[in-house]
CSV table of C-alpha atoms in Angstrom, one decimal:
chain,number,residue,atom,x,y,z
A,1,UNK,CA,21.7,-3.9,11.5
A,2,UNK,CA,19.6,-1.1,9.9
A,3,UNK,CA,17.5,0.6,12.5
A,4,UNK,CA,13.8,-0.1,12.5
A,5,UNK,CA,14.2,-2.7,9.7
A,6,UNK,CA,11.2,-4.6,11.0
A,7,UNK,CA,9.0,-1.4,11.3
A,8,UNK,CA,8.6,-0.6,7.7
A,9,UNK,CA,6.9,-2.0,4.7
A,10,UNK,CA,9.5,-2.9,2.1
A,11,UNK,CA,9.1,-3.4,-1.6
A,12,UNK,CA,11.2,-4.9,-4.3
A,13,UNK,CA,10.9,-4.6,-8.0
A,14,UNK,CA,12.4,-7.3,-10.2
A,15,UNK,CA,13.5,-7.2,-13.8
A,16,UNK,CA,15.1,-9.5,-16.4
A,17,UNK,CA,15.1,-9.5,-20.2
A,18,UNK,CA,13.1,-12.4,-21.6
A,19,UNK,CA,12.4,-13.7,-25.1
A,20,UNK,CA,8.8,-13.1,-26.1
A,21,UNK,CA,8.3,-16.7,-27.3
A,22,UNK,CA,9.1,-18.1,-23.9
A,23,UNK,CA,6.3,-16.5,-21.9
A,24,UNK,CA,3.6,-18.8,-20.6
A,25,UNK,CA,0.6,-16.5,-20.7
A,26,UNK,CA,-3.0,-17.9,-21.0
A,27,UNK,CA,-4.9,-15.4,-23.1
A,28,UNK,CA,-8.2,-17.3,-22.7
A,29,UNK,CA,-8.2,-17.1,-18.9
A,30,UNK,CA,-6.1,-13.9,-18.7
A,31,UNK,CA,-3.6,-15.7,-16.5
A,32,UNK,CA,0.1,-14.7,-16.2
A,33,UNK,CA,2.5,-16.7,-14.1
A,34,UNK,CA,5.1,-14.7,-12.1
A,35,UNK,CA,8.2,-15.4,-10.1
A,36,UNK,CA,7.9,-13.2,-6.9
A,37,UNK,CA,11.2,-14.1,-5.2
A,38,UNK,CA,14.1,-15.6,-7.2
A,39,UNK,CA,16.9,-17.8,-6.0
A,40,UNK,CA,19.5,-15.0,-6.6
A,41,UNK,CA,17.7,-12.0,-5.3
A,42,UNK,CA,20.4,-10.2,-3.2
A,43,UNK,CA,20.7,-6.5,-3.9
A,44,UNK,CA,21.9,-3.2,-2.4
A,45,UNK,CA,19.7,-1.3,-0.1
A,46,UNK,CA,20.2,2.1,1.5
A,47,UNK,CA,19.6,2.5,5.2
A,48,UNK,CA,18.2,6.0,5.6
A,49,UNK,CA,18.5,6.0,9.4
A,50,UNK,CA,22.2,5.1,9.5
A,51,UNK,CA,23.3,6.5,6.1
A,52,UNK,CA,24.9,3.3,4.8
A,53,UNK,CA,24.5,0.6,2.2
A,54,UNK,CA,23.7,-3.0,3.0
A,55,UNK,CA,23.0,-6.1,1.0
A,56,UNK,CA,19.6,-7.6,1.5
A,57,UNK,CA,18.7,-11.1,0.5
A,58,UNK,CA,15.3,-12.8,0.9
A,59,UNK,CA,15.3,-16.5,1.7
A,60,UNK,CA,12.4,-17.8,-0.5
A,61,UNK,CA,11.8,-20.6,2.1
A,62,UNK,CA,11.0,-17.9,4.7
A,63,UNK,CA,8.1,-16.3,2.7
A,64,UNK,CA,4.7,-16.2,4.4
A,65,UNK,CA,2.1,-16.1,1.7
A,66,UNK,CA,-1.2,-16.1,3.5
A,67,UNK,CA,-1.8,-12.4,3.2
A,68,UNK,CA,-1.3,-12.0,-0.5
A,69,UNK,CA,-4.5,-12.0,-2.6
A,70,UNK,CA,-4.6,-9.0,-5.0
A,71,UNK,CA,-2.4,-7.7,-7.8
A,72,UNK,CA,-2.2,-3.9,-8.0
A,73,UNK,CA,-0.6,-1.2,-10.2
A,74,UNK,CA,2.6,0.6,-9.1
A,75,UNK,CA,2.5,-0.2,-5.3
A,76,UNK,CA,-0.6,1.8,-4.9
A,77,UNK,CA,-3.1,-0.5,-3.3
A,78,UNK,CA,-6.7,0.8,-3.8
A,79,UNK,CA,-10.0,-0.4,-5.2
A,80,UNK,CA,-9.3,1.3,-8.5
A,81,UNK,CA,-5.7,0.0,-8.8
A,82,UNK,CA,-6.7,-3.7,-8.1
A,83,UNK,CA,-6.2,-5.4,-11.5
A,84,UNK,CA,-6.1,-9.1,-10.7
A,85,UNK,CA,-6.3,-11.9,-8.1
A,86,UNK,CA,-3.3,-13.9,-7.0
A,87,UNK,CA,-3.6,-17.6,-7.1
A,88,UNK,CA,-1.5,-20.8,-6.8
A,89,UNK,CA,1.1,-19.3,-4.5
A,90,UNK,CA,3.9,-21.8,-4.1
A,91,UNK,CA,7.6,-22.4,-3.4
A,92,UNK,CA,8.8,-24.1,-6.6
A,93,UNK,CA,12.4,-24.8,-7.5
A,94,UNK,CA,13.7,-22.6,-4.7
A,95,UNK,CA,11.6,-19.6,-5.9
A,96,UNK,CA,8.3,-18.1,-4.8
A,97,UNK,CA,5.8,-18.2,-7.7
A,98,UNK,CA,2.2,-17.5,-8.3
A,99,UNK,CA,-0.4,-17.0,-11.0
A,100,UNK,CA,-2.3,-13.8,-11.5
A,101,UNK,CA,-5.7,-13.8,-13.1
A,102,UNK,CA,-6.4,-10.4,-14.5
A,103,UNK,CA,-9.8,-8.7,-14.2
A,104,UNK,CA,-12.1,-8.2,-17.2
A,105,UNK,CA,-12.4,-4.4,-16.8
A,106,UNK,CA,-10.7,-2.0,-19.2
A,107,UNK,CA,-7.9,-1.0,-16.8
A,108,UNK,CA,-7.0,-4.6,-16.0
A,109,UNK,CA,-7.1,-5.7,-19.6
A,110,UNK,CA,-4.7,-2.8,-20.6
A,111,UNK,CA,-2.1,-4.0,-18.1
A,112,UNK,CA,-2.6,-7.7,-19.1
A,113,UNK,CA,-2.0,-6.8,-22.8
A,114,UNK,CA,1.2,-5.0,-21.9
A,115,UNK,CA,2.5,-8.2,-20.2
A,116,UNK,CA,1.2,-10.3,-23.1
A,117,UNK,CA,3.1,-8.2,-25.7
A,118,UNK,CA,6.3,-8.1,-23.6
A,119,UNK,CA,6.0,-4.4,-23.0
A,120,UNK,CA,6.0,-5.1,-19.2
A,121,UNK,CA,7.9,-8.0,-17.6
A,122,UNK,CA,8.5,-6.9,-14.0
A,123,UNK,CA,6.7,-7.3,-10.8
A,124,UNK,CA,7.4,-6.0,-7.3
A,125,UNK,CA,6.4,-7.3,-3.9
A,126,UNK,CA,5.5,-5.3,-0.7
A,127,UNK,CA,6.5,-7.1,2.5
A,128,UNK,CA,7.3,-6.8,6.1
A,129,UNK,CA,10.4,-8.4,7.7
A,130,UNK,CA,10.0,-10.7,10.6
A,131,UNK,CA,13.4,-12.3,11.1
A,132,UNK,CA,16.9,-11.7,9.9
A,133,UNK,CA,20.5,-13.0,10.1
A,134,UNK,CA,23.3,-10.4,9.7
A,135,UNK,CA,26.8,-11.1,8.5
A,136,UNK,CA,29.5,-8.5,8.7
A,137,UNK,CA,32.8,-8.7,6.9
A,138,UNK,CA,35.5,-6.0,7.1
A,139,UNK,CA,35.5,-3.6,4.2
A,140,UNK,CA,32.2,-5.0,2.8
A,141,UNK,CA,28.5,-3.9,3.3
A,142,UNK,CA,26.6,-5.8,6.0
A,143,UNK,CA,24.7,-8.8,4.5
A,144,UNK,CA,21.2,-9.1,5.9
A,145,UNK,CA,19.6,-12.4,5.1
A,146,UNK,CA,15.8,-12.1,5.7
A,147,UNK,CA,14.8,-15.6,6.9
A,148,UNK,CA,11.1,-14.8,7.6
A,149,UNK,CA,9.0,-12.2,5.8
A,150,UNK,CA,5.3,-11.6,5.0
A,151,UNK,CA,4.4,-10.7,1.5
A,152,UNK,CA,1.4,-8.3,1.7
A,153,UNK,CA,1.2,-6.9,-1.8
A,154,UNK,CA,2.2,-7.6,-5.4
A,155,UNK,CA,2.3,-4.9,-8.1
A,156,UNK,CA,2.9,-4.4,-11.8
A,157,UNK,CA,5.9,-2.1,-12.2
A,158,UNK,CA,7.9,-0.6,-15.0
A,159,UNK,CA,11.4,-1.6,-13.9
A,160,UNK,CA,12.9,-3.9,-11.3
A,161,UNK,CA,15.4,-4.7,-8.6
A,162,UNK,CA,16.2,-8.4,-8.7
A,163,UNK,CA,17.0,-9.9,-12.1
A,164,UNK,CA,15.0,-13.1,-11.5
A,165,UNK,CA,11.5,-12.2,-10.5
A,166,UNK,CA,9.4,-11.5,-13.6
A,167,UNK,CA,6.8,-13.1,-15.8
A,168,UNK,CA,7.1,-16.9,-15.6
A,169,UNK,CA,8.7,-18.5,-18.6
A,170,UNK,CA,10.2,-21.7,-20.1
A,171,UNK,CA,13.9,-22.5,-19.6
A,172,UNK,CA,15.1,-20.5,-22.5
A,173,UNK,CA,15.8,-16.9,-21.5
A,174,UNK,CA,18.3,-14.1,-22.0
A,175,UNK,CA,20.4,-13.9,-18.9
A,176,UNK,CA,21.6,-10.6,-17.4
A,177,UNK,CA,23.8,-10.1,-14.3
A,178,UNK,CA,22.6,-7.1,-12.2
A,179,UNK,CA,25.2,-4.4,-11.7
A,180,UNK,CA,25.1,-3.3,-8.0
A,181,UNK,CA,28.0,-0.8,-8.2
A,182,UNK,CA,28.0,2.2,-5.9
A,183,UNK,CA,27.6,4.4,-9.0
A,184,UNK,CA,24.0,3.1,-9.3
A,185,UNK,CA,23.0,3.7,-5.7
A,186,UNK,CA,21.1,6.9,-6.5
A,187,UNK,CA,19.3,5.2,-9.4
A,188,UNK,CA,18.4,2.2,-7.2
A,189,UNK,CA,17.1,4.3,-4.4
A,190,UNK,CA,14.5,5.8,-6.8
A,191,UNK,CA,13.3,2.3,-7.5
A,192,UNK,CA,12.8,1.3,-3.9
A,193,UNK,CA,9.5,2.3,-2.3
A,194,UNK,CA,9.2,2.0,1.5
A,195,UNK,CA,6.7,3.4,3.9
A,196,UNK,CA,6.0,3.2,7.6
A,197,UNK,CA,3.5,0.5,8.7
A,198,UNK,CA,0.8,2.2,10.8
């Protein structure tokens, strides 16, 4: 098990190509539905303490949602970066979903418009890990199933980690399988933001 796994704030960015005509955005109320944790969210992580790769998977049923209230920009929680409120958090179809109501100020409207136009599609959660189940197989990276985790923050991001957590949409979508080859480890590490919880 990666050392101090439960002592850090983790984040995940999620990305998938979607067709613009499938997005369910309400322009009148400035509301965008998002998938926060998809069914197939497993992906490579790098353990900086032990210098090894492991596979992390979040069990959507283990998500604690009581702390999540605000939508931010780029994993930078601050008054100025707060651009929306998180509503209607739920487990639906084996995925964690919510609706984000964007603010009416200029900064919030700029980000809303980027989602509405399909320029942005991805979101990322910041979370702490409470319980895990590890599985080890010879010759394969350790699989860490996170069975209980607390989502503390949701952010608009430019590119993602898990191919299933993005702007909510109808059933029609362009599918893409994530490539988690070792050649992409360095690229993935740049997309993962972690920091110590004080």
